Short mmCIF file of C-alpha atoms (C1' of nucleotides) in Angstrom, two decimals:
data_model
loop_
_atom_site.label_atom_id
_atom_site.label_comp_id
_atom_site.label_asym_id
_atom_site.label_seq_id
_atom_site.Cartn_x
_atom_site.Cartn_y
_atom_site.Cartn_z
CA MET A 10 86.03 -18.64 -138.55
CA LYS A 11 83.51 -22.07 -137.10
CA ASN A 12 80.53 -21.47 -136.21
CA TYR A 13 78.10 -23.26 -133.33
CA TRP A 14 74.41 -24.09 -133.84
CA LEU A 15 71.61 -25.84 -132.03
CA LEU A 16 68.73 -27.79 -133.75
CA LYS A 17 65.75 -28.82 -131.86
CA SER A 18 64.02 -31.74 -132.83
CA GLU A 19 61.03 -33.64 -131.17
CA PRO A 20 61.97 -37.60 -130.97
CA SER A 21 58.69 -38.26 -132.65
CA ALA A 22 59.61 -36.89 -135.77
CA TRP A 23 63.20 -37.16 -135.63
CA SER A 24 65.57 -38.50 -133.46
CA TRP A 25 69.08 -38.59 -132.65
CA ASP A 26 69.32 -42.63 -133.45
CA GLU A 27 68.16 -41.78 -136.45
CA GLN A 28 70.40 -39.30 -137.17
CA VAL A 29 72.72 -41.90 -135.98
CA LYS A 30 71.62 -43.78 -138.21
CA ALA A 31 72.24 -41.84 -141.98
CA GLY A 32 75.12 -42.06 -140.59
CA LYS A 33 77.94 -39.85 -142.73
CA LYS A 34 76.14 -39.52 -145.38
CA GLY A 35 73.54 -37.95 -143.28
CA THR A 36 70.28 -36.07 -143.88
CA PHE A 37 68.60 -32.84 -144.62
CA TRP A 38 67.32 -30.92 -141.86
CA SER A 39 64.04 -29.96 -142.66
CA GLY A 40 61.05 -29.09 -141.25
CA VAL A 41 62.02 -25.26 -140.40
CA ARG A 42 59.03 -22.96 -140.75
CA ASN A 43 60.51 -20.14 -138.87
CA HIS A 44 62.52 -16.98 -140.69
CA LEU A 45 64.35 -16.45 -137.80
CA ALA A 46 65.14 -20.28 -138.07
CA LYS A 47 65.31 -20.17 -141.89
CA LYS A 48 68.36 -17.12 -141.48
CA ASN A 49 70.03 -18.86 -139.28
CA LEU A 50 70.21 -22.00 -141.55
CA SER A 51 71.71 -19.88 -143.91
CA ALA A 52 74.51 -18.46 -141.99
CA MET A 53 75.63 -21.82 -141.76
CA ARG A 54 78.59 -23.28 -143.86
CA GLU A 55 80.24 -26.80 -144.14
CA GLY A 56 82.02 -27.70 -140.92
CA ASP A 57 80.11 -26.17 -138.59
CA GLN A 58 78.78 -28.08 -135.74
CA GLY A 59 75.21 -27.89 -133.89
CA PHE A 60 73.81 -29.50 -131.14
CA PHE A 61 71.24 -31.94 -131.38
CA TYR A 62 68.23 -31.15 -128.91
CA HIS A 63 65.25 -33.17 -127.96
CA SER A 64 62.28 -30.84 -127.50
CA ASN A 65 59.69 -32.34 -124.97
CA ASP A 66 60.51 -35.73 -125.00
CA GLY A 67 63.84 -36.06 -123.25
CA LYS A 68 64.54 -32.15 -123.54
CA ASN A 69 68.68 -32.28 -123.65
CA ILE A 70 70.97 -32.36 -125.89
CA VAL A 71 71.95 -35.63 -126.98
CA GLY A 72 74.29 -35.37 -129.49
CA ILE A 73 76.84 -33.33 -132.23
CA VAL A 74 76.31 -32.94 -135.85
CA GLU A 75 78.39 -31.08 -138.20
CA VAL A 76 77.27 -29.53 -141.79
CA ILE A 77 77.98 -31.05 -144.39
CA ARG A 78 76.06 -29.20 -147.22
CA GLU A 79 75.36 -25.52 -146.42
CA ALA A 80 71.43 -23.70 -147.08
CA TYR A 81 69.54 -25.55 -150.02
CA PRO A 82 65.83 -24.93 -151.39
CA ASP A 83 63.57 -27.47 -148.24
CA PRO A 84 62.46 -30.44 -150.94
CA THR A 85 59.32 -30.72 -148.60
CA ALA A 86 58.24 -27.19 -149.01
CA GLU A 87 55.69 -25.91 -151.45
CA VAL A 88 56.39 -24.93 -154.67
CA GLY A 89 57.08 -21.12 -154.50
CA GLU A 90 57.85 -21.46 -150.44
CA PRO A 91 61.57 -19.97 -149.23
CA TRP A 92 62.27 -22.40 -146.78
CA VAL A 93 65.83 -23.85 -146.86
CA VAL A 94 67.41 -26.66 -145.28
CA VAL A 95 70.91 -27.93 -145.12
CA ASP A 96 72.73 -31.72 -144.67
CA VAL A 97 73.80 -32.27 -141.16
CA LYS A 98 75.12 -35.73 -140.11
CA ALA A 99 75.81 -36.80 -137.20
CA VAL A 100 79.55 -36.41 -135.25
CA LYS A 101 79.27 -37.53 -131.38
CA THR A 102 76.58 -38.69 -128.99
CA LEU A 103 77.57 -36.86 -125.75
CA PRO A 104 78.94 -39.11 -122.78
CA ARG A 105 76.00 -37.75 -120.94
CA PRO A 106 73.27 -36.36 -122.18
CA VAL A 107 72.87 -31.87 -121.35
CA THR A 108 69.60 -31.79 -119.78
CA LEU A 109 67.10 -28.19 -120.24
CA ALA A 110 67.14 -28.15 -116.55
CA GLN A 111 71.00 -28.34 -116.48
CA ILE A 112 71.56 -25.46 -118.65
CA LYS A 113 68.85 -23.73 -117.21
CA ALA A 114 70.91 -24.09 -113.48
CA GLU A 115 74.12 -23.09 -115.07
CA PRO A 116 74.28 -19.04 -114.60
CA LYS A 117 77.37 -18.64 -117.42
CA LEU A 118 74.87 -20.08 -119.63
CA ALA A 119 71.52 -18.57 -118.54
CA LYS A 120 72.35 -16.29 -121.73
CA MET A 121 71.38 -19.26 -124.23
CA SER A 122 69.02 -18.62 -126.88
CA LEU A 123 67.74 -22.39 -126.05
CA VAL A 124 66.82 -20.38 -122.44
CA THR A 125 65.76 -17.11 -123.53
CA SER A 126 64.19 -18.07 -127.00
CA ALA A 127 62.86 -21.23 -126.50
CA ARG A 128 60.32 -22.05 -128.99
CA LEU A 129 62.63 -20.94 -131.67
CA SER A 130 64.06 -24.31 -133.85
CA VAL A 131 67.11 -23.05 -135.20
CA GLN A 132 69.92 -20.92 -132.62
CA PRO A 133 73.35 -19.95 -133.25
CA VAL A 134 75.10 -21.21 -129.69
CA THR A 135 78.42 -19.41 -128.79
CA LYS A 136 82.09 -20.51 -128.61
CA ALA A 137 82.21 -19.97 -124.89
CA GLU A 138 78.31 -22.03 -124.67
CA TRP A 139 79.77 -24.37 -126.86
CA ASP A 140 82.94 -25.76 -124.73
CA ILE A 141 81.22 -25.11 -121.38
CA VAL A 142 77.72 -27.14 -122.83
CA CYS A 143 80.72 -30.18 -124.09
CA GLY A 144 82.69 -29.76 -121.01
CA MET A 145 78.86 -30.75 -119.23
CA GLY A 146 78.28 -33.36 -122.07
CA GLY A 147 81.83 -34.82 -120.87
CA VAL A 148 83.15 -34.37 -124.51
"C1'" DG B 28 50.34 0.35 -140.23
"C1'" DC B 29 47.89 -1.06 -135.89
"C1'" DC B 30 46.28 -4.37 -132.74
"C1'" DA B 31 43.23 -8.33 -131.23
"C1'" DA B 32 42.30 -12.93 -132.42
"C1'" DC B 33 43.93 -16.97 -133.37
"C1'" DG B 34 47.36 -21.24 -133.57
"C1'" DT B 35 52.01 -23.30 -132.51
"C1'" DT B 36 55.51 -25.00 -129.50
"C1'" DG B 37 57.46 -26.48 -125.98
"C1'" DG B 38 57.45 -26.41 -120.81
"C1'" DC B 39 55.73 -27.94 -116.44
"C1'" DG C 6 46.54 -31.40 -120.84
"C1'" DC C 7 47.10 -26.90 -119.39
"C1'" DC C 8 48.83 -22.55 -120.31
"C1'" DA C 9 52.46 -18.69 -121.48
"C1'" DA C 10 55.29 -17.22 -125.10
"C1'" DC C 11 55.49 -16.29 -129.81
"C1'" DG C 12 54.54 -15.52 -134.11
"C1'" DT C 13 50.98 -15.09 -138.44
"C1'" DT C 14 47.09 -13.06 -140.34
"C1'" DG C 15 43.24 -9.93 -140.99
"C1'" DG C 16 40.17 -6.81 -139.68
"C1'" DC C 17 40.04 -2.13 -139.63
#
DNA sequence: GCCAACGTTGGC
DNA sequence: GCCAACGTTGGC
């Protein structure tokens, strides 16, 4: 069964525009240096989808990506470090980006990791949450 | 193994 | 730019 995720990136480091330009081949999602985030990355399966969230500058969900390669060692990590990446490609740009403020204002989304674990950079999203956010985003 | 100190993230 | 939240480090 398909799982859903939320991936955070600072636009200054890696923006949605760049993800879109990477096209169908996609890119690896690097920079995760947190064990819980790593665990989430490892749990991703090909075909899973995730929200692309702009942290800091924007604070909104701007698009949807799909996992095209499952976890493998992070090429940007030091030798011997345990970090992993997955490959993702852009699938869809949200017609209406969903802001953090909107998510916080929606009672049904009060339990989203984005609200409860603000600093976790790779988070699981439930199917119910996924559908609600898609609806808010005009998908 | 506990916990204080410190560093980082990210919203405001 | 500030600071709260949280993870990590290191002394004991």
